[in-house]
Short mmCIF file of C-alpha atoms in Angstrom, two decimals:
data_model
loop_
_atom_site.label_atom_id
_atom_site.label_comp_id
_atom_site.label_asym_id
_atom_site.label_seq_id
_atom_site.Cartn_x
_atom_site.Cartn_y
_atom_site.Cartn_z
CA UNK A 1 24.98 -9.37 -20.62
CA UNK A 2 28.07 -9.80 -18.44
CA UNK A 3 28.98 -6.15 -18.99
CA UNK A 4 25.54 -4.99 -17.89
CA UNK A 5 25.69 -7.08 -14.72
CA UNK A 6 29.18 -5.75 -13.98
CA UNK A 7 27.98 -2.16 -14.41
CA UNK A 8 25.20 -2.72 -11.89
CA UNK A 9 27.71 -4.03 -9.37
CA UNK A 10 30.15 -1.11 -9.86
CA UNK A 11 27.52 1.62 -9.59
CA UNK A 12 25.94 0.18 -6.49
CA UNK A 13 29.26 -0.40 -4.69
CA UNK A 14 29.91 3.32 -4.96
CA UNK A 15 26.62 3.97 -3.16
CA UNK A 16 27.19 1.38 -0.41
CA UNK A 17 29.88 1.62 2.19
CA UNK A 18 30.90 -0.58 5.07
CA UNK A 19 31.65 -4.26 5.39
CA UNK A 20 28.13 -5.26 6.45
CA UNK A 21 26.47 -3.38 3.59
CA UNK A 22 28.87 -4.90 1.09
CA UNK A 23 27.94 -8.37 2.28
CA UNK A 24 24.27 -7.52 1.93
CA UNK A 25 24.88 -6.01 -1.48
CA UNK A 26 26.48 -9.22 -2.74
CA UNK A 27 23.10 -10.88 -2.24
CA UNK A 28 21.33 -8.09 -4.11
CA UNK A 29 23.82 -8.01 -6.97
CA UNK A 30 23.59 -11.77 -7.29
CA UNK A 31 19.83 -11.44 -7.67
CA UNK A 32 20.36 -8.79 -10.35
CA UNK A 33 22.82 -10.98 -12.21
CA UNK A 34 20.39 -13.91 -11.89
CA UNK A 35 17.62 -11.73 -13.31
CA UNK A 36 19.74 -10.85 -16.32
CA UNK A 37 20.79 -14.47 -16.70
CA UNK A 38 17.19 -15.64 -16.73
CA UNK A 39 16.43 -13.25 -19.56
CA UNK A 40 19.49 -14.50 -21.43
CA UNK A 41 18.40 -18.13 -21.06
CA UNK A 42 14.83 -17.37 -22.05
CA UNK A 43 15.99 -15.50 -25.13
CA UNK A 44 18.49 -17.72 -26.98
CA UNK A 45 17.95 -15.76 -30.14
CA UNK A 46 18.91 -12.51 -28.43
CA UNK A 47 21.70 -11.65 -30.84
CA UNK A 48 19.40 -11.77 -33.84
CA UNK A 49 16.04 -10.88 -32.31
CA UNK A 50 16.98 -7.29 -31.58
CA UNK A 51 17.41 -6.74 -35.31
CA UNK A 52 14.41 -7.03 -37.60
CA UNK A 53 11.52 -5.23 -39.19
CA UNK A 54 8.18 -4.31 -37.66
CA UNK A 55 6.52 -7.51 -38.90
CA UNK A 56 8.82 -9.47 -36.61
CA UNK A 57 8.24 -7.28 -33.55
CA UNK A 58 6.60 -10.09 -31.61
CA UNK A 59 9.76 -12.19 -31.85
CA UNK A 60 12.09 -9.38 -30.83
CA UNK A 61 13.45 -8.64 -27.40
CA UNK A 62 11.95 -5.35 -26.21
CA UNK A 63 13.12 -3.30 -23.30
CA UNK A 64 10.98 -0.91 -21.21
CA UNK A 65 12.43 1.43 -18.63
CA UNK A 66 10.59 3.91 -16.40
CA UNK A 67 10.86 5.48 -13.01
CA UNK A 68 10.25 8.49 -10.84
CA UNK A 69 11.78 10.68 -8.18
CA UNK A 70 9.59 12.10 -5.42
CA UNK A 71 10.43 14.47 -2.60
CA UNK A 72 7.89 15.53 0.03
CA UNK A 73 7.89 17.77 3.07
CA UNK A 74 5.41 17.12 5.90
CA UNK A 75 4.73 19.02 9.13
CA UNK A 76 2.36 18.10 11.98
CA UNK A 77 1.51 20.15 15.05
CA UNK A 78 0.08 18.14 17.95
CA UNK A 79 0.26 14.46 16.95
CA UNK A 80 -3.07 12.63 16.79
CA UNK A 81 -1.82 9.86 19.05
CA UNK A 82 0.96 11.30 21.23
CA UNK A 83 2.98 8.78 23.18
CA UNK A 84 3.47 11.04 26.22
CA UNK A 85 2.33 14.33 27.70
CA UNK A 86 5.57 15.93 26.50
CA UNK A 87 4.89 14.95 22.89
CA UNK A 88 1.26 16.11 22.89
CA UNK A 89 2.18 19.58 21.66
CA UNK A 90 5.15 18.40 19.63
CA UNK A 91 5.81 19.55 16.05
CA UNK A 92 6.90 16.68 13.82
CA UNK A 93 8.60 17.46 10.52
CA UNK A 94 9.92 15.17 7.83
CA UNK A 95 11.44 15.27 4.39
CA UNK A 96 10.98 12.00 2.54
CA UNK A 97 12.42 10.90 -0.77
CA UNK A 98 11.55 8.00 -3.02
CA UNK A 99 13.36 6.87 -6.17
CA UNK A 100 11.93 4.18 -8.47
CA UNK A 101 13.79 2.43 -11.29
CA UNK A 102 11.67 -0.12 -13.13
CA UNK A 103 12.65 -2.17 -16.15
CA UNK A 104 10.84 -4.91 -18.06
CA UNK A 105 12.29 -7.18 -20.72
CA UNK A 106 9.84 -8.85 -23.10
CA UNK A 107 10.41 -11.72 -25.51
CA UNK A 108 7.52 -13.47 -27.22
CA UNK A 109 5.13 -14.44 -24.42
CA UNK A 110 7.65 -14.13 -21.59
CA UNK A 111 8.60 -10.98 -19.69
CA UNK A 112 10.69 -10.23 -16.64
CA UNK A 113 10.43 -7.18 -14.41
CA UNK A 114 12.89 -5.62 -11.99
CA UNK A 115 11.76 -2.71 -9.79
CA UNK A 116 14.33 -1.14 -7.47
CA UNK A 117 13.27 1.52 -4.98
CA UNK A 118 15.00 3.70 -2.48
CA UNK A 119 12.80 5.28 0.21
CA UNK A 120 14.38 7.51 2.85
CA UNK A 121 13.37 10.00 5.54
CA UNK A 122 15.20 13.03 6.93
CA UNK A 123 14.52 15.81 9.46
CA UNK A 124 12.56 13.43 11.68
CA UNK A 125 14.00 13.71 15.17
CA UNK A 126 11.82 12.37 17.99
CA UNK A 127 9.04 11.36 15.63
CA UNK A 128 7.39 8.17 16.96
CA UNK A 129 5.51 7.64 13.68
CA UNK A 130 8.70 6.87 11.73
CA UNK A 131 9.00 3.20 10.81
CA UNK A 132 9.69 0.75 8.03
CA UNK A 133 6.55 1.99 6.25
CA UNK A 134 8.52 5.12 5.44
CA UNK A 135 12.12 3.91 5.10
CA UNK A 136 13.21 1.07 2.81
CA UNK A 137 16.65 1.75 1.39
CA UNK A 138 17.75 0.44 -2.04
CA UNK A 139 15.49 -2.58 -2.26
CA UNK A 140 14.28 -4.73 -5.19
CA UNK A 141 10.57 -4.53 -4.35
CA UNK A 142 9.66 -6.38 -7.57
CA UNK A 143 11.58 -9.14 -9.30
CA UNK A 144 9.29 -11.49 -11.20
CA UNK A 145 8.79 -13.39 -14.44
CA UNK A 146 5.47 -13.38 -16.31
CA UNK A 147 4.42 -16.03 -18.82
CA UNK A 148 1.38 -15.63 -21.10
CA UNK A 149 0.41 -19.08 -22.33
CA UNK A 150 -1.16 -19.24 -25.75
CA UNK A 151 -2.47 -22.79 -25.49
CA UNK A 152 -4.20 -22.77 -22.07
CA UNK A 153 -7.76 -21.51 -22.42
CA UNK A 154 -8.85 -19.10 -19.71
CA UNK A 155 -5.33 -18.35 -18.45
CA UNK A 156 -4.04 -14.89 -19.39
CA UNK A 157 -0.78 -14.84 -17.44
CA UNK A 158 1.22 -16.68 -14.79
CA UNK A 159 3.53 -14.58 -12.65
CA UNK A 160 6.18 -15.84 -10.27
CA UNK A 161 8.58 -13.94 -8.03
CA UNK A 162 8.38 -10.77 -5.93
CA UNK A 163 5.69 -8.30 -6.96
CA UNK A 164 3.28 -5.53 -5.99
CA UNK A 165 -0.46 -6.19 -6.16
CA UNK A 166 -3.41 -3.81 -6.25
CA UNK A 167 -6.93 -5.28 -6.28
CA UNK A 168 -10.45 -3.93 -6.10
CA UNK A 169 -11.20 -1.28 -3.49
CA UNK A 170 -7.61 -1.59 -2.20
CA UNK A 171 -8.90 -2.06 1.36
CA UNK A 172 -7.52 -5.61 1.66
CA UNK A 173 -4.63 -5.94 -0.81
CA UNK A 174 -2.86 -2.93 -2.29
CA UNK A 175 0.36 -1.20 -3.13
CA UNK A 176 1.17 2.09 -1.43
CA UNK A 177 0.86 5.38 -3.32
CA UNK A 178 1.02 8.14 -0.71
CA UNK A 179 3.06 6.12 1.76
CA UNK A 180 6.79 6.26 1.18
CA UNK A 181 7.46 2.48 1.21
CA UNK A 182 5.26 -0.04 -0.56
CA UNK A 183 3.97 -3.57 0.06
CA UNK A 184 5.37 -6.48 -1.91
CA UNK A 185 4.89 -10.23 -1.92
CA UNK A 186 6.84 -13.35 -2.92
CA UNK A 187 4.75 -15.95 -4.64
CA UNK A 188 2.57 -16.97 -7.55
CA UNK A 189 -0.26 -15.14 -9.32
CA UNK A 190 -2.46 -16.70 -12.01
CA UNK A 191 -4.53 -14.25 -14.05
CA UNK A 192 -7.42 -15.66 -16.04
CA UNK A 193 -11.00 -15.36 -17.25
CA UNK A 194 -14.10 -17.43 -16.50
CA UNK A 195 -17.43 -16.65 -18.20
CA UNK A 196 -15.99 -13.22 -19.10
CA UNK A 197 -15.17 -12.54 -15.43
CA UNK A 198 -11.61 -11.55 -14.59
CA UNK A 199 -10.37 -14.02 -11.98
CA UNK A 200 -6.95 -13.81 -10.33
CA UNK A 201 -5.66 -16.46 -7.95
CA UNK A 202 -2.82 -15.66 -5.56
CA UNK A 203 -0.51 -17.65 -3.28
CA UNK A 204 1.81 -15.24 -1.51
CA UNK A 205 4.36 -14.82 1.25
CA UNK A 206 4.12 -11.17 2.36
CA UNK A 207 7.51 -9.47 2.46
CA UNK A 208 8.71 -7.91 5.71
CA UNK A 209 10.82 -4.76 5.43
CA UNK A 210 14.20 -4.65 7.18
CA UNK A 211 15.78 -3.25 9.24
CA UNK A 212 12.89 -2.63 11.62
CA UNK A 213 14.62 -1.23 14.70
CA UNK A 214 14.26 2.46 15.48
CA UNK A 215 17.93 3.48 15.27
CA UNK A 216 18.56 1.76 11.92
CA UNK A 217 15.41 3.25 10.38
CA UNK A 218 16.31 6.73 11.63
CA UNK A 219 19.76 6.35 10.03
CA UNK A 220 18.28 5.17 6.70
CA UNK A 221 20.28 1.96 7.06
CA UNK A 222 19.83 -0.78 4.53
CA UNK A 223 18.64 -4.30 5.24
CA UNK A 224 17.53 -7.23 3.15
CA UNK A 225 13.75 -7.57 2.98
CA UNK A 226 12.48 -11.10 3.13
CA UNK A 227 9.38 -13.24 3.38
CA UNK A 228 8.71 -16.12 5.75
CA UNK A 229 7.12 -19.48 5.04
CA UNK A 230 5.37 -19.16 8.40
CA UNK A 231 3.21 -16.33 6.99
CA UNK A 232 1.04 -17.26 3.98
CA UNK A 233 -1.64 -15.29 2.16
CA UNK A 234 -3.77 -16.93 -0.53
CA UNK A 235 -7.14 -16.60 -2.24
CA UNK A 236 -8.70 -14.96 -5.29
CA UNK A 237 -9.98 -11.69 -6.74
CA UNK A 238 -12.84 -11.66 -9.26
CA UNK A 239 -14.31 -8.82 -11.29
CA UNK A 240 -17.42 -8.80 -13.49
CA UNK A 241 -17.20 -7.85 -17.20
CA UNK A 242 -18.72 -4.41 -16.52
CA UNK A 243 -16.40 -3.93 -13.51
CA UNK A 244 -19.37 -3.13 -11.24
CA UNK A 245 -19.11 -6.30 -9.12
CA UNK A 246 -15.91 -7.33 -7.37
CA UNK A 247 -15.30 -10.25 -5.04
CA UNK A 248 -12.22 -10.86 -2.88
CA UNK A 249 -11.66 -13.98 -0.79
CA UNK A 250 -8.43 -14.41 1.18
CA UNK A 251 -6.92 -16.62 3.84
CA UNK A 252 -4.07 -15.40 6.05
CA UNK A 253 -2.22 -18.00 8.09
CA UNK A 254 0.80 -17.20 10.23
CA UNK A 255 2.71 -18.64 13.15
CA UNK A 256 5.79 -17.73 15.16
CA UNK A 257 9.29 -18.81 14.23
CA UNK A 258 12.79 -18.02 15.45
CA UNK A 259 12.90 -14.93 13.19
CA UNK A 260 9.22 -13.97 13.09
CA UNK A 261 6.95 -12.83 15.93
CA UNK A 262 3.27 -12.83 14.95
CA UNK A 263 -0.22 -12.67 16.38
CA UNK A 264 -0.73 -16.19 15.02
CA UNK A 265 -3.54 -14.94 12.82
CA UNK A 266 -5.61 -17.59 11.05
CA UNK A 267 -8.16 -15.43 9.25
CA UNK A 268 -10.62 -15.90 6.43
CA UNK A 269 -11.87 -12.66 4.84
CA UNK A 270 -14.57 -12.24 2.19
CA UNK A 271 -15.39 -8.95 0.43
CA UNK A 272 -18.37 -8.16 -1.83
CA UNK A 273 -18.11 -4.81 -3.62
CA UNK A 274 -20.89 -3.50 -5.88
CA UNK A 275 -21.18 -0.24 -7.82
CA UNK A 276 -24.49 0.86 -9.36
CA UNK A 277 -24.83 3.72 -11.88
CA UNK A 278 -28.16 5.39 -11.08
CA UNK A 279 -28.51 7.67 -14.10
CA UNK A 280 -28.31 11.45 -14.52
CA UNK A 281 -24.80 11.45 -13.07
CA UNK A 282 -25.69 9.58 -9.87
CA UNK A 283 -23.70 6.56 -8.67
CA UNK A 284 -23.75 4.35 -5.58
CA UNK A 285 -21.22 1.91 -4.16
CA UNK A 286 -21.25 -0.54 -1.25
CA UNK A 287 -18.62 -2.91 0.08
CA UNK A 288 -19.30 -5.51 2.76
CA UNK A 289 -16.40 -7.44 4.31
CA UNK A 290 -16.71 -10.27 6.80
CA UNK A 291 -13.85 -11.82 8.75
CA UNK A 292 -13.67 -14.95 10.90
CA UNK A 293 -10.89 -17.08 12.37
CA UNK A 294 -8.55 -16.89 15.34
CA UNK A 295 -5.65 -14.78 16.57
CA UNK A 296 -3.78 -13.61 19.65
CA UNK A 297 -4.18 -10.11 21.04
CA UNK A 298 -0.48 -9.31 20.47
CA UNK A 299 2.72 -10.67 18.96
CA UNK A 300 4.37 -10.98 22.37
CA UNK A 301 5.85 -14.43 23.02
CA UNK A 302 4.12 -14.31 26.41
CA UNK A 303 0.72 -14.01 24.75
CA UNK A 304 -0.33 -17.64 24.26
CA UNK A 305 -4.13 -17.19 24.40
CA UNK A 306 -5.85 -17.98 21.11
CA UNK A 307 -9.11 -16.08 20.65
CA UNK A 308 -11.94 -16.30 18.15
CA UNK A 309 -12.12 -13.48 15.60
CA UNK A 310 -15.49 -12.16 14.46
CA UNK A 311 -15.15 -8.86 12.60
CA UNK A 312 -16.69 -6.95 9.73
CA UNK A 313 -16.53 -3.73 7.74
CA UNK A 314 -19.20 -1.81 5.82
CA UNK A 315 -18.53 1.06 3.42
CA UNK A 316 -20.87 2.90 1.11
CA UNK A 317 -21.31 6.09 -0.82
CA UNK A 318 -23.88 7.87 -2.96
CA UNK A 319 -22.53 10.50 -5.32
CA UNK A 320 -23.37 12.70 -8.25
CA UNK A 321 -21.48 14.39 -11.05
CA UNK A 322 -22.53 17.91 -10.07
CA UNK A 323 -20.55 19.66 -12.84
CA UNK A 324 -18.65 18.51 -15.89
CA UNK A 325 -15.48 18.25 -13.82
CA UNK A 326 -16.63 17.68 -10.20
CA UNK A 327 -17.95 14.52 -8.50
CA UNK A 328 -19.41 14.90 -5.01
CA UNK A 329 -20.30 11.99 -2.75
CA UNK A 330 -21.57 11.29 0.75
CA UNK A 331 -19.85 8.31 2.36
CA UNK A 332 -20.15 6.17 5.49
CA UNK A 333 -17.98 3.59 7.27
CA UNK A 334 -19.09 1.12 9.91
CA UNK A 335 -16.14 -0.97 11.12
CA UNK A 336 -16.25 -3.41 14.01
CA UNK A 337 -14.12 -2.77 17.06
CA UNK A 338 -13.20 -4.15 20.44
CA UNK A 339 -13.09 -2.41 23.81
CA UNK A 340 -12.45 -5.48 25.96
CA UNK A 341 -9.25 -7.52 25.55
CA UNK A 342 -9.99 -9.66 28.57
CA UNK A 343 -12.71 -11.78 26.96
CA UNK A 344 -12.30 -14.70 24.55
CA UNK A 345 -13.12 -12.89 21.30
CA UNK A 346 -11.50 -10.28 19.03
CA UNK A 347 -13.85 -8.05 17.06
CA UNK A 348 -11.31 -5.49 15.81
CA UNK A 349 -11.36 -5.61 12.01
CA UNK A 350 -8.01 -6.52 10.37
CA UNK A 351 -7.45 -4.80 7.00
CA UNK A 352 -4.70 -7.32 6.11
CA UNK A 353 -2.51 -5.65 3.44
CA UNK A 354 -4.82 -2.83 2.43
CA UNK A 355 -4.13 0.90 2.51
CA UNK A 356 -6.23 3.65 4.12
CA UNK A 357 -5.12 7.04 2.84
CA UNK A 358 -8.12 7.46 0.49
CA UNK A 359 -10.59 6.79 3.33
CA UNK A 360 -9.05 8.40 6.41
CA UNK A 361 -6.54 11.00 5.28
CA UNK A 362 -2.76 11.13 4.87
CA UNK A 363 -0.58 8.49 6.48
CA UNK A 364 3.19 8.72 7.19
CA UNK A 365 3.60 11.75 9.52
CA UNK A 366 -0.13 12.47 9.98
CA UNK A 367 -0.96 8.82 10.76
CA UNK A 368 -4.74 9.01 10.55
CA UNK A 369 -7.08 6.39 11.94
CA UNK A 370 -6.71 2.66 11.42
CA UNK A 371 -9.51 0.81 9.65
CA UNK A 372 -11.05 -0.60 12.82
CA UNK A 373 -13.46 0.38 15.61
CA UNK A 374 -14.95 3.32 13.69
CA UNK A 375 -18.23 4.81 12.60
CA UNK A 376 -17.90 7.70 10.17
CA UNK A 377 -19.91 10.01 7.98
CA UNK A 378 -18.32 12.27 5.41
CA UNK A 379 -18.43 14.28 2.21
CA UNK A 380 -15.79 14.19 -0.51
CA UNK A 381 -15.41 15.98 -3.82
CA UNK A 382 -12.88 15.52 -6.60
CA UNK A 383 -12.56 18.20 -9.28
CA UNK A 384 -10.55 18.22 -12.48
CA UNK A 385 -11.09 21.75 -13.83
CA UNK A 386 -8.33 21.29 -16.41
CA UNK A 387 -6.00 18.49 -17.49
CA UNK A 388 -3.33 20.03 -15.26
CA UNK A 389 -5.32 20.37 -12.02
CA UNK A 390 -6.80 17.82 -9.62
CA UNK A 391 -8.43 19.07 -6.41
CA UNK A 392 -9.82 16.95 -3.58
CA UNK A 393 -11.80 18.30 -0.62
CA UNK A 394 -12.99 16.11 2.22
CA UNK A 395 -14.81 16.18 5.54
CA UNK A 396 -15.33 13.30 7.95
CA UNK A 397 -16.87 12.91 11.41
CA UNK A 398 -15.57 10.00 13.52
CA UNK A 399 -17.09 7.93 16.34
CA UNK A 400 -15.88 4.79 18.08
CA UNK A 401 -17.89 1.74 17.10
CA UNK A 402 -17.18 0.51 20.63
CA UNK A 403 -15.86 3.26 22.87
CA UNK A 404 -13.37 2.48 25.64
CA UNK A 405 -14.96 2.20 29.06
CA UNK A 406 -16.03 5.56 30.53
CA UNK A 407 -15.04 7.40 27.31
CA UNK A 408 -17.35 9.40 25.05
CA UNK A 409 -17.85 7.81 21.62
CA UNK A 410 -17.31 10.98 19.53
CA UNK A 411 -13.72 11.26 18.25
CA UNK A 412 -13.84 14.44 16.20
CA UNK A 413 -14.23 16.24 12.87
CA UNK A 414 -11.55 16.06 10.17
CA UNK A 415 -11.24 18.34 7.15
CA UNK A 416 -8.65 17.83 4.44
CA UNK A 417 -7.65 19.18 1.04
CA UNK A 418 -5.24 18.17 -1.69
CA UNK A 419 -4.21 19.92 -4.90
CA UNK A 420 -2.15 18.33 -7.65
CA UNK A 421 -0.74 20.38 -10.51
CA UNK A 422 1.09 18.99 -13.53
CA UNK A 423 3.56 21.73 -14.39
CA UNK A 424 4.73 19.49 -17.23
CA UNK A 425 3.48 16.01 -18.17
CA UNK A 426 6.53 14.61 -16.36
CA UNK A 427 6.47 16.94 -13.33
CA UNK A 428 3.66 16.91 -10.76
CA UNK A 429 3.49 19.30 -7.82
CA UNK A 430 1.26 18.70 -4.81
CA UNK A 431 0.03 20.63 -1.80
CA UNK A 432 -2.36 19.51 0.89
CA UNK A 433 -3.23 19.27 4.52
CA UNK A 434 -5.64 18.09 7.18
CA UNK A 435 -7.02 19.40 10.45
CA UNK A 436 -8.57 17.24 13.17
CA UNK A 437 -10.91 18.93 15.65
CA UNK A 438 -10.70 16.40 18.46
CA UNK A 439 -13.96 15.51 20.17
CA UNK A 440 -14.83 14.42 23.69
CA UNK A 441 -13.57 10.91 22.95
CA UNK A 442 -10.06 12.38 22.96
CA UNK A 443 -10.46 14.51 26.07
CA UNK A 444 -8.45 12.20 28.26
CA UNK A 445 -4.80 11.53 29.04
CA UNK A 446 -2.48 12.92 26.40
CA UNK A 447 -5.03 13.41 23.60
CA UNK A 448 -6.60 16.82 24.14
CA UNK A 449 -5.12 19.11 21.47
CA UNK A 450 -6.30 19.51 17.87
CA UNK A 451 -3.94 18.29 15.14
CA UNK A 452 -2.85 20.41 12.15
CA UNK A 453 -0.99 18.89 9.20
CA UNK A 454 0.52 20.25 5.99
CA UNK A 455 2.43 18.60 3.16
CA UNK A 456 3.92 19.66 -0.15
CA UNK A 457 5.95 17.78 -2.70
CA UNK A 458 7.03 17.18 -6.26
CA UNK A 459 7.37 14.08 -8.38
CA UNK A 460 9.25 13.77 -11.65
CA UNK A 461 8.44 10.72 -13.79
CA UNK A 462 10.48 9.38 -16.69
#
């Protein structure tokens, strides 16, 4: 065990240079050593458990290791939301890389997981979309212990530590897939069953990615991610036995501290998600989310006005399996918005820790629309002509739910496509793009030009 911990320290020191990074690395390496030590304490029979026959497999220490390496190139002509007239016709390019090393040690009904990721961006000069959502250098995004009690009825697992979570429609709580850096949380998760329903309870401190200043992110500098006790997220996720009904109920409470500037959100959010098979290949889905509470308009320390929040989101689709390998659906979004920040209410919907790529197109360089103040109608098809190919085609028309004063409500038409090809089971290639035909709602200020986006990449998994 000591030798393994020492090897981790030696390898990482070669990758990190500079006095400040070495100090930060000592914290990380201590966590790694602690992780290994926990496994050692939890497995006192380690020396003998690794040797045995298959009948004793449950009592043996097992070791799982997996990971991936992804590289992606993205190019955007005419940003959707330019920050100035000069950047309206700018061409943004980026190469992003992401490395994942994940290991899990299992012994009896206890397991421990360590997930280290390195997300970086290159070729990104003068790109205002670059942030900590894309760069998170050499970070343990998961470090947790899971216990599966055998004597507590209805409890399947108890997890404690830092972890990713991915629930339901992924519109409120999700890990990132397309985005280069993911979401993680420090806290406690209890997974159980009640009347054959899957019920998960969570008490979490969302993790903030560091560094978060422009120059450090652009240089792929490393910081230590951390959570804050002043920001808490708790609630439950429930799923019916047939997986057609899903309920999510969450509270988010946050307040400012010396190291954390917030909007002082105190929000309660409830989601009801129902899927109905209609027969003959037809299927329908609807999700209704309501949100109440209070918040400030911004995280500025000068913003001291607390306002009531009343927001909601509706999503639905009706689709049909039109061929053996193609599913086509028509989909709509209706998401509350706000066009007046001078009154005493906030009606912009807050998607909390959800992701949006599957609804509104690629994120990262393209930076499609946020899940607020929108009305949309679209068509989407997913085809799997062979085990090696996956093709997605999409169209969406966008309107403001509440247009800014003296601005037309129509935002534009967006078309997108994505093709994934598994050259080998371990190697996936991808190619895709999107084009936004901007409508009259963008014919003002710096927003007049159509946006064209292309990406290509490869991911090797092991």
